[in-house]
mmCIF file of C-alpha atoms and ligand atoms in Angstrom:
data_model
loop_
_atom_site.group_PDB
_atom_site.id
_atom_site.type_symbol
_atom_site.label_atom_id
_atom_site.label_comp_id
_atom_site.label_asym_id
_atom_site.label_seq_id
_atom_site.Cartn_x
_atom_site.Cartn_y
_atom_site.Cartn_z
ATOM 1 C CA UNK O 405 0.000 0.000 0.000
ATOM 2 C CA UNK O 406 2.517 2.563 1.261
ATOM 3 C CA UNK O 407 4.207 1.954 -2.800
ATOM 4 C CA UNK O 408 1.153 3.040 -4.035
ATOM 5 C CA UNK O 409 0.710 5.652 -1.885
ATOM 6 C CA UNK O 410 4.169 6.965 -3.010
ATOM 7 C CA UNK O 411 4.010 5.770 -6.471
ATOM 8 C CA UNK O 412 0.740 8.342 -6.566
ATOM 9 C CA UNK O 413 2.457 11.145 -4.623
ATOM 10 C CA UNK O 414 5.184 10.971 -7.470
ATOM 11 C CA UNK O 415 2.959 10.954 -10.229
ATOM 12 C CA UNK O 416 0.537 13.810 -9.011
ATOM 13 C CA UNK O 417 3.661 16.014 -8.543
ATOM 14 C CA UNK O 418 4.763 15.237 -12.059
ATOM 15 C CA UNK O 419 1.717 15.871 -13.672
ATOM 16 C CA UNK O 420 0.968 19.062 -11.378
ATOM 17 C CA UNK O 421 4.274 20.237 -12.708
ATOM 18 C CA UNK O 422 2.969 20.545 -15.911
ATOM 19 C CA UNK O 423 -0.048 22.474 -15.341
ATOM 20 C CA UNK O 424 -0.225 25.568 -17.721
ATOM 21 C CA UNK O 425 -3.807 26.508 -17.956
ATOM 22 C CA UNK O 426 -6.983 26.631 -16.166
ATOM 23 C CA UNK O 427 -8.226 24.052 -18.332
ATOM 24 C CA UNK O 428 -5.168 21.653 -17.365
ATOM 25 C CA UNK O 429 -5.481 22.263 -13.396
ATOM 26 C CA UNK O 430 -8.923 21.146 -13.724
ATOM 27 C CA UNK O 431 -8.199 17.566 -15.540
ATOM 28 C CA UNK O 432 -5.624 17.272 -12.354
ATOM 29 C CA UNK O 433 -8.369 18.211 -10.229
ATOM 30 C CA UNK O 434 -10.615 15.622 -11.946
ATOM 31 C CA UNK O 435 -7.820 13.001 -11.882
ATOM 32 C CA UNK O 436 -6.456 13.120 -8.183
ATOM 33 C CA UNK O 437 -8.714 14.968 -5.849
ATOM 34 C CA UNK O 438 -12.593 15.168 -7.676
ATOM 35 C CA UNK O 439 -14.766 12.720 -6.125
ATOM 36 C CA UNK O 440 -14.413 9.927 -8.361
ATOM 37 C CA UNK O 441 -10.449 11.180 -8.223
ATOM 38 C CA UNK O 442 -7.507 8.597 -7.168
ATOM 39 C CA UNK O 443 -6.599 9.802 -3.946
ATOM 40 C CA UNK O 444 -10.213 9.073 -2.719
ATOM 41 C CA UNK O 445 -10.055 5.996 -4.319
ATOM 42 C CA UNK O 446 -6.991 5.181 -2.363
ATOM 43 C CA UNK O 447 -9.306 5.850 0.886
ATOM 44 C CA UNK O 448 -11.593 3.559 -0.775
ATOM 45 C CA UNK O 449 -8.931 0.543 -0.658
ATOM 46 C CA UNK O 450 -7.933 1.147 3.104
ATOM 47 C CA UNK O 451 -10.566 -1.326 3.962
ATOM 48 C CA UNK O 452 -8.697 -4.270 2.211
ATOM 49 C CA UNK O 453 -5.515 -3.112 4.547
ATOM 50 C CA UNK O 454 -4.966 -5.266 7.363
ATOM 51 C CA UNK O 455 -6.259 -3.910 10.212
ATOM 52 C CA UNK O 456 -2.869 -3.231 12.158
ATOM 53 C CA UNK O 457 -1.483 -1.860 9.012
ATOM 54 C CA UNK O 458 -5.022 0.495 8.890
ATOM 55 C CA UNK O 459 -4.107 3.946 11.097
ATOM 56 C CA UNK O 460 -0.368 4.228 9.202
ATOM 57 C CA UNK O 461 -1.672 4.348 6.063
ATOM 58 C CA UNK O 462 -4.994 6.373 6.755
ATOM 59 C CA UNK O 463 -2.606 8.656 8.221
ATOM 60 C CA UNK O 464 -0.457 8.479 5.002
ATOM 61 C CA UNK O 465 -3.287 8.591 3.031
ATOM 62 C CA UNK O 466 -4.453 11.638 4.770
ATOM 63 C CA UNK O 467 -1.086 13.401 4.773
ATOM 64 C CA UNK O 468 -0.834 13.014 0.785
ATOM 65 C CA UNK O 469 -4.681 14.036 0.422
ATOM 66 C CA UNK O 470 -3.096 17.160 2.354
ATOM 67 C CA UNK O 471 0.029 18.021 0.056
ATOM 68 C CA UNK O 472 -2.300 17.170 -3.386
ATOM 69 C CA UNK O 473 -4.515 19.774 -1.819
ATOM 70 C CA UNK O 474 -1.954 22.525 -1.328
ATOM 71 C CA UNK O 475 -0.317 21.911 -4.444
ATOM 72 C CA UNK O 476 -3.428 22.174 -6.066
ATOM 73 C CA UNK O 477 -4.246 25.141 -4.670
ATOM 74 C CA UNK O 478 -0.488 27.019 -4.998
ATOM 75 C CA UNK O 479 -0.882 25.778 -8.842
ATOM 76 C CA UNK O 480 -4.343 27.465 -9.253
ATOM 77 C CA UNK O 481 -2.552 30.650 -7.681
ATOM 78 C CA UNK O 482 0.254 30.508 -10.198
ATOM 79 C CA UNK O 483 -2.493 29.487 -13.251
ATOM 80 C CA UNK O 484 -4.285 32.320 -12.458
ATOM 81 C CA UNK O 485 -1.298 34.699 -12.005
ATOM 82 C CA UNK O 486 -0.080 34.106 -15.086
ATOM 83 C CA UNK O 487 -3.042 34.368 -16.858
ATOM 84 C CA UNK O 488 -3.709 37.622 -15.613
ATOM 85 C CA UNK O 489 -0.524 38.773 -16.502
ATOM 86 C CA UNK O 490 -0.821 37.418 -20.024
ATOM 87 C CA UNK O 491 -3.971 38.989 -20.528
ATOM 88 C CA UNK O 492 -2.538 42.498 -18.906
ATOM 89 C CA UNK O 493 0.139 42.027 -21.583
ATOM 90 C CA UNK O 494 -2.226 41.349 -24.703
ATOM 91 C CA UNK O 495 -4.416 44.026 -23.429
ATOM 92 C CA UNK O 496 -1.478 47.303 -23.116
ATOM 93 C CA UNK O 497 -2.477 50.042 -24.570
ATOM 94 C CA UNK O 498 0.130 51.862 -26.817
ATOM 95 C CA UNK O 499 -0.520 55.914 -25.494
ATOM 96 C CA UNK O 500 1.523 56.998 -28.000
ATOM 97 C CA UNK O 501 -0.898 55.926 -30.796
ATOM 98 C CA UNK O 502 -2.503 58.786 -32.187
ATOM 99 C CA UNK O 503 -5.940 59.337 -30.530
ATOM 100 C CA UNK O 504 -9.440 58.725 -32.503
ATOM 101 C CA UNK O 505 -10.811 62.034 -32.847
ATOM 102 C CA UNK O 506 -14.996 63.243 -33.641
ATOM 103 C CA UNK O 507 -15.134 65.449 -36.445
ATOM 104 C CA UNK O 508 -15.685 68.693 -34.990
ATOM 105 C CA UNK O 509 -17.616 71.943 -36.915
ATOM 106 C CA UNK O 510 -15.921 75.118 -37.555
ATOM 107 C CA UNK O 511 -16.733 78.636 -38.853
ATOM 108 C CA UNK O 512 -16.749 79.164 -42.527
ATOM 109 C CA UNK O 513 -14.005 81.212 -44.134
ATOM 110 C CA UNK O 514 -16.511 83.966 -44.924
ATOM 111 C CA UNK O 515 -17.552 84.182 -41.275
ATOM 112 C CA UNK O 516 -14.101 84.132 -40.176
ATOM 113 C CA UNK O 517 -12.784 86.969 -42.097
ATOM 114 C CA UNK O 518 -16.165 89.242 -41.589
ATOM 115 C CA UNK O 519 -15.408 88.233 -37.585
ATOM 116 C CA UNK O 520 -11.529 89.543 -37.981
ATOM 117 C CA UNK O 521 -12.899 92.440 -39.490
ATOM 118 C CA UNK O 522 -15.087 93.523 -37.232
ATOM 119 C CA UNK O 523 -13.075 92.594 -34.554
ATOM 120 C CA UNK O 524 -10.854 95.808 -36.518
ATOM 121 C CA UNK O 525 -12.935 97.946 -36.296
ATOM 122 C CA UNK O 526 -14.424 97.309 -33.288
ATOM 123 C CA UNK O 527 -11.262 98.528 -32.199
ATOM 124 C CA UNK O 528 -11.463 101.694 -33.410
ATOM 125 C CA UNK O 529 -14.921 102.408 -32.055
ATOM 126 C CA UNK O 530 -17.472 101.622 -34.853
ATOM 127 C CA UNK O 531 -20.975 99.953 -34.416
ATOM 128 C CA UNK O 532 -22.448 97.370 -36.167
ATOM 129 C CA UNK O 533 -26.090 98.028 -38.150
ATOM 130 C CA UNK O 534 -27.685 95.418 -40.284
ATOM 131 C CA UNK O 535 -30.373 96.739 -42.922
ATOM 132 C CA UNK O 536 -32.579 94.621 -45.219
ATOM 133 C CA UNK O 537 -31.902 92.611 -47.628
ATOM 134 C CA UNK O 538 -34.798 93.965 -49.794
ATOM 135 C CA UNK O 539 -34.442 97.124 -50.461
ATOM 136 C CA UNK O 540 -36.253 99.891 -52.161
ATOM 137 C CA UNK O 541 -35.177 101.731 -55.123
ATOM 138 C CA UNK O 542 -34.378 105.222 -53.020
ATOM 139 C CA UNK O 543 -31.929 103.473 -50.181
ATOM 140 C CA UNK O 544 -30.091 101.823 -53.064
ATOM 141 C CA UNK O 545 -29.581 104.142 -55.925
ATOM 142 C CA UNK O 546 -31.525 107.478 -55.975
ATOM 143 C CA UNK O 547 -30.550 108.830 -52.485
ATOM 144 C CA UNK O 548 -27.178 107.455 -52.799
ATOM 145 C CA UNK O 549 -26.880 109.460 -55.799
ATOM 146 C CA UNK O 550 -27.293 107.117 -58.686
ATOM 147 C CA UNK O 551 -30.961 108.632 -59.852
ATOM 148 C CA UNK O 552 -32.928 106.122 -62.388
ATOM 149 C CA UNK O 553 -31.294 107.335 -65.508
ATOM 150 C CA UNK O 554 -27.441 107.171 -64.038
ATOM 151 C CA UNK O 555 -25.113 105.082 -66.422
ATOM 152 C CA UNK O 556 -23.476 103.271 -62.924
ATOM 153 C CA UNK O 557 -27.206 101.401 -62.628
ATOM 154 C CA UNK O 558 -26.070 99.091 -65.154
ATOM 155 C CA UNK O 559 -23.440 97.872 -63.072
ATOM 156 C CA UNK O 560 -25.160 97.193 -60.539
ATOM 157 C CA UNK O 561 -28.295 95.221 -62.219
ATOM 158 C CA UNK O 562 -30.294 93.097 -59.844
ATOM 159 C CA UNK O 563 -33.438 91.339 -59.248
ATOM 160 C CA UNK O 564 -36.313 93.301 -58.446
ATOM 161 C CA UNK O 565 -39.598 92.301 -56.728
ATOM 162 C CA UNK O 566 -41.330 94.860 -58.473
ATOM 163 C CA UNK O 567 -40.756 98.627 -59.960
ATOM 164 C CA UNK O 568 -39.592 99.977 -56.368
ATOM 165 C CA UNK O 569 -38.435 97.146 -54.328
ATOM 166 C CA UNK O 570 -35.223 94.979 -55.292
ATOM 167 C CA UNK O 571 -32.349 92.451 -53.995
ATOM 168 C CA UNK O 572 -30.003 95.633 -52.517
ATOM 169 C CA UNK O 573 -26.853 95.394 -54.539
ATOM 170 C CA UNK O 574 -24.517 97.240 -51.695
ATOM 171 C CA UNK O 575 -24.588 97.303 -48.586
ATOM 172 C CA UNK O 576 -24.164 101.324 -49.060
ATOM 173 C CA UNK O 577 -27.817 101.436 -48.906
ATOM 174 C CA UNK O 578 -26.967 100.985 -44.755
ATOM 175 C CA UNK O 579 -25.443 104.673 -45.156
ATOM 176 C CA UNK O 580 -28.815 105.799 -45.726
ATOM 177 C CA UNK O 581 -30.216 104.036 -43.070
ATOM 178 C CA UNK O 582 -28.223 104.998 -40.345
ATOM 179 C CA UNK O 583 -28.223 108.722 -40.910
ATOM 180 C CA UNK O 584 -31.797 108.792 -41.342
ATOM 181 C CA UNK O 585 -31.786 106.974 -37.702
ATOM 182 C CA UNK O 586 -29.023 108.903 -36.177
ATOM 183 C CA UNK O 587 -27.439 112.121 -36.211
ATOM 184 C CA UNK O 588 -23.551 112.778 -35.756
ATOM 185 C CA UNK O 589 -21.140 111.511 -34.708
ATOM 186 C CA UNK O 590 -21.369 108.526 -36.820
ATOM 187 C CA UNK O 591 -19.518 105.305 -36.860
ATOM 188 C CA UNK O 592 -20.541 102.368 -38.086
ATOM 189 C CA UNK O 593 -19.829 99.128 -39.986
ATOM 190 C CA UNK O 594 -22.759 97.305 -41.907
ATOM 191 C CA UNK O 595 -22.116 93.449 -43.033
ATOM 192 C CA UNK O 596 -24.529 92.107 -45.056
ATOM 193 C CA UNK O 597 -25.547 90.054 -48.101
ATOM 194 C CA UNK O 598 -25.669 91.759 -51.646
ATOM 195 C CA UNK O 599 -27.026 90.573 -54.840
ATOM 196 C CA UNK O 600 -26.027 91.022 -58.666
ATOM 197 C CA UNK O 601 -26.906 89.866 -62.185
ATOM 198 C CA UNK O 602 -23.134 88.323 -61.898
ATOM 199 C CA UNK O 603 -21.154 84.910 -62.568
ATOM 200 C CA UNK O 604 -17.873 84.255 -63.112
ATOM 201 C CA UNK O 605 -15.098 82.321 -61.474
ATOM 202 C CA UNK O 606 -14.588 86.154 -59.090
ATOM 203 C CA UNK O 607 -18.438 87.016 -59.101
ATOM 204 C CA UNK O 608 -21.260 85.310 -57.612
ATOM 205 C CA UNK O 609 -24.948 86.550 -57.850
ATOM 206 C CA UNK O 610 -24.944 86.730 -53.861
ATOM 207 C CA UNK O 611 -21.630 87.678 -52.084
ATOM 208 C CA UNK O 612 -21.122 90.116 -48.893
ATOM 209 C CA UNK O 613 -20.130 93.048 -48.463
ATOM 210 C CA UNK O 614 -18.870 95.186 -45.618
ATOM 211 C CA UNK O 615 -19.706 98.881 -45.618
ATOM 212 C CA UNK O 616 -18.195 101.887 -43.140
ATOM 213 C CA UNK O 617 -19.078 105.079 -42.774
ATOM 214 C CA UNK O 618 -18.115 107.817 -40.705
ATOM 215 C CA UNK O 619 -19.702 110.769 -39.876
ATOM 216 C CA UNK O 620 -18.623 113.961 -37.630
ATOM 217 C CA UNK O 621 -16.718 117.664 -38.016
ATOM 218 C CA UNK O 622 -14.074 117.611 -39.632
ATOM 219 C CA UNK O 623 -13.682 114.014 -40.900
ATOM 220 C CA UNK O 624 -11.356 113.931 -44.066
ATOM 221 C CA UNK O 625 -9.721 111.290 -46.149
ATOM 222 C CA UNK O 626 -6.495 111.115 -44.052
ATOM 223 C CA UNK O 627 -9.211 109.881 -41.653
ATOM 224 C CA UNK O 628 -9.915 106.854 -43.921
ATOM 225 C CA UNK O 629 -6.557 106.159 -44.613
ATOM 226 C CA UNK O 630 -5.962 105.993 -41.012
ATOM 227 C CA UNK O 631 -8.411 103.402 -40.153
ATOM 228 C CA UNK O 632 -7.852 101.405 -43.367
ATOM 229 C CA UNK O 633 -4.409 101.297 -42.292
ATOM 230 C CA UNK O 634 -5.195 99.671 -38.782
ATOM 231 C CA UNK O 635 -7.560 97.486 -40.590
ATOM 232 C CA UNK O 636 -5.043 95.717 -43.361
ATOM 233 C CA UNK O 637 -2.694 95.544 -40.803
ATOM 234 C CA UNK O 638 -4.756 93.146 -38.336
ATOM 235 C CA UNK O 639 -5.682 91.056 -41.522
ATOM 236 C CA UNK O 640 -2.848 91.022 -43.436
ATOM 237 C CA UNK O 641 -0.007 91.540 -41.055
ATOM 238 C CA UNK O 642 2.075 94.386 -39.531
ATOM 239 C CA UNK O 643 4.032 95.665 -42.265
ATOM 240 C CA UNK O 644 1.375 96.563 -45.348
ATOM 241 C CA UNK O 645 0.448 99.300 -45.884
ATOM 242 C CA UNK O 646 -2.346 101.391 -48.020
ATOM 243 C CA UNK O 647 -2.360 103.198 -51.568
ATOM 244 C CA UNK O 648 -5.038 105.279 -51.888
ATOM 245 C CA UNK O 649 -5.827 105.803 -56.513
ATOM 246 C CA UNK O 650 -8.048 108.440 -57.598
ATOM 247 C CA UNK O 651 -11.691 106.645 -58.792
ATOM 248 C CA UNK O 652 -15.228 107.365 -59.148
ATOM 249 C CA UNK O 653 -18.004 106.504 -56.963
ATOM 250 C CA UNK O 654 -21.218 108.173 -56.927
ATOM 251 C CA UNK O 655 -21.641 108.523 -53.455
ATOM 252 C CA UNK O 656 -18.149 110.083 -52.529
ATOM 253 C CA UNK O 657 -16.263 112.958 -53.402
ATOM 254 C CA UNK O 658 -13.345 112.574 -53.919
ATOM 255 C CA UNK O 659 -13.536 108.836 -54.447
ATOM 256 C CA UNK O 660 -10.372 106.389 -54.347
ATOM 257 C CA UNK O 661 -9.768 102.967 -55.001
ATOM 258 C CA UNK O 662 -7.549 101.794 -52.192
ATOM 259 C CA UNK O 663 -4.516 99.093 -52.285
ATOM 260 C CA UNK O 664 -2.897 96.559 -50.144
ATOM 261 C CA UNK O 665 0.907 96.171 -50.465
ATOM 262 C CA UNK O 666 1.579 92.662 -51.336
ATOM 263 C CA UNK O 667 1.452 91.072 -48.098
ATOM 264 C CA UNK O 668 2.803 87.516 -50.571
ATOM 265 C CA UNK O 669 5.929 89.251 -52.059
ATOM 266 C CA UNK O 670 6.187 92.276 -49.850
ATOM 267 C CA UNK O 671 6.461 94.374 -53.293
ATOM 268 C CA UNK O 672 8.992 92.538 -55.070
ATOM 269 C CA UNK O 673 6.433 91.499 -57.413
ATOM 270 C CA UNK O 674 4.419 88.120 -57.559
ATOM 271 C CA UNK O 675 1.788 86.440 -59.559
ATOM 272 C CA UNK O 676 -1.038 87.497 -56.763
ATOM 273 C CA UNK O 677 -0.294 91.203 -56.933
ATOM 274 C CA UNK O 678 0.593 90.632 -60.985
ATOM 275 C CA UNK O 679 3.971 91.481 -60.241
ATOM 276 C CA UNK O 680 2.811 95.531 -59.027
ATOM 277 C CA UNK O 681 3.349 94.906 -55.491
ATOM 278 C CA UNK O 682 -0.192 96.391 -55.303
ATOM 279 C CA UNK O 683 -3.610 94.647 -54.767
ATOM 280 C CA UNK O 684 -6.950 96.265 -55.158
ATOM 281 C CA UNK O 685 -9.082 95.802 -51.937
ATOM 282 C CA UNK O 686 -11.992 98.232 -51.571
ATOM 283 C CA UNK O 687 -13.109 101.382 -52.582
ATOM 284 C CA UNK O 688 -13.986 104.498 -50.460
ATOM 285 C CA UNK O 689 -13.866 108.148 -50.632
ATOM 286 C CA UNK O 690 -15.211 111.245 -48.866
ATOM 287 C CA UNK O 691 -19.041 111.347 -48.801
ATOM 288 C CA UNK O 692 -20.586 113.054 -51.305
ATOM 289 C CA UNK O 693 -21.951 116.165 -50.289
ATOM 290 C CA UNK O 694 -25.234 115.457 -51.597
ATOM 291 C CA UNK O 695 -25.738 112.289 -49.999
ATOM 292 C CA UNK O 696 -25.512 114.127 -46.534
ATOM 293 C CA UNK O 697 -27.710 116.437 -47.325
ATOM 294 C CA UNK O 698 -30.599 113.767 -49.147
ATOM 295 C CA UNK O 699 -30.357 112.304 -45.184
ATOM 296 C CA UNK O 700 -30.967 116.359 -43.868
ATOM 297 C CA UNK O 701 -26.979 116.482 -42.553
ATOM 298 C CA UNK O 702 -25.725 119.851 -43.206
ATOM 299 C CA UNK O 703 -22.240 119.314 -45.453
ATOM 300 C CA UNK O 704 -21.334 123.153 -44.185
ATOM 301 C CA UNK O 705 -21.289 121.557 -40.623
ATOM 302 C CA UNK O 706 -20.402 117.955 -41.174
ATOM 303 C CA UNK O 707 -18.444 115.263 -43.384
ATOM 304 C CA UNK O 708 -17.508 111.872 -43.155
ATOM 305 C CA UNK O 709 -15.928 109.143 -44.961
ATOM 306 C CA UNK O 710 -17.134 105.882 -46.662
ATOM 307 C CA UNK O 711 -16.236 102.657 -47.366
ATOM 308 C CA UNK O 712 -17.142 99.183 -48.859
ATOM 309 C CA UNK O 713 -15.288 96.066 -48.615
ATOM 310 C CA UNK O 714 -15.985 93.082 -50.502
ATOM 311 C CA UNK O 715 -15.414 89.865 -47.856
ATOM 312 C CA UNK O 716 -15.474 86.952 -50.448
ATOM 313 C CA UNK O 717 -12.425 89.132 -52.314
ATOM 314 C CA UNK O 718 -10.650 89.868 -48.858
ATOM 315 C CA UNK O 719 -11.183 86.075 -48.040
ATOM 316 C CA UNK O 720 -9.689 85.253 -51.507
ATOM 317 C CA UNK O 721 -6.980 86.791 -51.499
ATOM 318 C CA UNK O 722 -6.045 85.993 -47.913
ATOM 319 C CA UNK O 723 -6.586 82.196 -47.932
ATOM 320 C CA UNK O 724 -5.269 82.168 -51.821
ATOM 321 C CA UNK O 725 -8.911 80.857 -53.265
ATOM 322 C CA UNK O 726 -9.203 81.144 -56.696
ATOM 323 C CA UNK O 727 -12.727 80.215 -57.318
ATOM 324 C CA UNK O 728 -15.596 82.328 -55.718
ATOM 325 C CA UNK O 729 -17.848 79.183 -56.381
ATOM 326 C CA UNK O 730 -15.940 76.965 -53.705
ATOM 327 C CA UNK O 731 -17.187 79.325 -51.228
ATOM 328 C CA UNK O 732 -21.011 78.303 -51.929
ATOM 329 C CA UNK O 733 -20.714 73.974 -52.636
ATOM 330 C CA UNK O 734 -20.041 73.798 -48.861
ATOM 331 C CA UNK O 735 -18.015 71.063 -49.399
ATOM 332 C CA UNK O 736 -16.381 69.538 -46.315
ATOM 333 C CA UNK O 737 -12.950 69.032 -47.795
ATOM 334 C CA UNK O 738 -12.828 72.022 -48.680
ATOM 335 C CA UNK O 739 -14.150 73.855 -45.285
ATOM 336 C CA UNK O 740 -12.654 71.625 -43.587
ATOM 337 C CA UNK O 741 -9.081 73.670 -44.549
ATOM 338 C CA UNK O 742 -10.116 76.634 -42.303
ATOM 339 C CA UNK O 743 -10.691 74.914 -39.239
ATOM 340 C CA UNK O 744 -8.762 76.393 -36.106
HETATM 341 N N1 DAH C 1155 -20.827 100.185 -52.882
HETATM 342 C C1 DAH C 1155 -19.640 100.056 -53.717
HETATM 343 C C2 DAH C 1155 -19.773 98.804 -54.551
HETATM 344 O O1 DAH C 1155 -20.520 97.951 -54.216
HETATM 345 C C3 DAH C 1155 -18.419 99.989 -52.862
HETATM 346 C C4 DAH C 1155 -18.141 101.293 -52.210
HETATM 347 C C5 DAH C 1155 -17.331 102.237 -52.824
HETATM 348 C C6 DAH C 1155 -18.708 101.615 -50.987
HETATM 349 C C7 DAH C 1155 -17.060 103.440 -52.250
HETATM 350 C C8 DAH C 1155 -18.459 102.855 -50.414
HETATM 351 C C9 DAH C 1155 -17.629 103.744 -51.051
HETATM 352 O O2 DAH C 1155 -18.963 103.210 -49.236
HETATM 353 O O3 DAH C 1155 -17.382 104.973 -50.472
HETATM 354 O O4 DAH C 1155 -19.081 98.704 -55.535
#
């Protein structure tokens, strides 16, 4: 008996010794200690023993019951151990991978340059008015001194709702507006939408303008070189600067076209300013006497200054967009260039 006892003791340790796995500590649990298991078998056989023999191997039988146990259980320790750390292993994560990001929205290019704009100006003091969008014949033309017969209507052709009213073409027609609401001093910026019988790969039917005007004694056109100055600097960077050209505008007198230095070649010459070192931005000019006085502001008392930036053009140039259309298609790859 006591050779089968040991014979058992040796091959339980062997076998325990190669227990991997969960699944192969439970086949040695089956095999030695599980009910139907061999060391309770061996219990089984102690009644064939000879009765004097009986208590030494019960007690032997017990004792080796006792180490299969705690070898059993110090295995299941070390199974589990190791599978935990196995998993742990399979399971690092790498924190240098780059992180799954949402798509996130963002402002539109048009919104972000009328924002840094305004955000100019602001600075300098001026309000912001928004005026319709349909406008009547008298806001848009006549009192801005373009009366129905005027050659510079045919510019500026639109789509009317009916003999008076019409899509406003320019957001000059907020000049009117605000000094018929307000007297001097005047200083405001109107953003809005405009409309125009126009299409080409510059011109779209609806685009946005920007108008200023100011209005107070003594205002002159160093005045509006002034401000333009602060403004082309916050958009285009500290070192431009402003060329005012002699132009025509019905609503101003003296009227100017006004330039950008090349903020791409710094006036070397490139293909954006067509190698002049110049680029057209806006026009502006001194208010027309006449206008003042169509919104009952006395020209002997006051002047001001006036003018209208085109934000699709300014957003052109800046973000080097050659197609006015890409603007409109709202296509994501495209937007998605502007995101902060
Ligand atoms: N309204 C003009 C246009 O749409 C732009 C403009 C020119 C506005 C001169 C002004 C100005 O206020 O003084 O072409």
């Amino acid at each position: 008996m006591q050779a089968i006892i040991d014979e058992l003791a040796r091959q339980a340790e062997a076998d325990l010794a190669q227990v991997t796995s969960k699944e192969t500590l439970a086949s040695f649990w089956q095999k030695y200690l599980s009910k139907n298991g061999q060391v309770p078998a061996l219990m089984k056989n102690l009644r064939t023993v000879d009765a004097a023999e009986r208590p030494a191997m019960g007690k032997a039988i017990n004792e080796l019951k006792q180490k299969v146990q705690a070898d059993y259980d110090a295995a299941a320790v070390r199974v589990n151990q190791a599978e935990l750390a196995a998993r742990n292993a399979a399971e690092t994560v790498d924190i240098t991978l780059p992180a799954k990001t949402r798509p996130t929205g963002g402002l539109h290019p048009l919104t972000l340059v009328r924002n840094q704009i305004i955000d100019a100006f602001a600075g300098m003091g001026f309000e912001i008015y928004e005026g319709p969008e349909i406008e009547d014949d008298d806001h848009c033309f006549t009192r801005l001194n373009v009366p129905k017969d005027h050659p510079a209507r045919d510019m500026q052709d639109t789509f009317y709702l009916s003999d008076e009213l019409l899509l406003r073409t320019q957001t000059s027609t907020g000049q009117i507006r605000t000094m018929d609401a307000e007297r001097p001093p005047i200083k405001v910026l109107v953003p809005g939408r405009v409309f125009r019988s126009d299409s080409d790969a510059t011109h779209s039917p609806m685009f946005h303008q920007m108008e200023g005007l100011v209005v107070d004694k003594g205002i002159n056109l160093c005045d509006l070189q002034g401000m333009l100055d602060v403004f082309v600097q916050k958009l285009f960077g500290s070192e431009v600067r402003t060329r005012l050209r002699p132009s025509y505008f019905p609503f101003t007198e003296p009227s100017v076209e006004v330039d950008v230095s090349c903020f791409e070649c710094h006036g070397k010459g490139c293909s954006l300013c067509k190698h002049t070192g110049w680029i057209e931005i806006l026009g502006g000019g001194v208010v027309n006497q006449k206008v003042l006085r169509n919104c009952n502001i006395d020209p002997e008392v006051y002047s001001g200054i006036a003018f209208g930036i085109g934000i699709e053009r300014i957003a052109m140039l800046k973000y080097g967009i050659n197609n006015i259309g890409l603007m409109f298609e709202n296509d994501l790859r495209f937007l998605g260039q502007f995101h902060e």
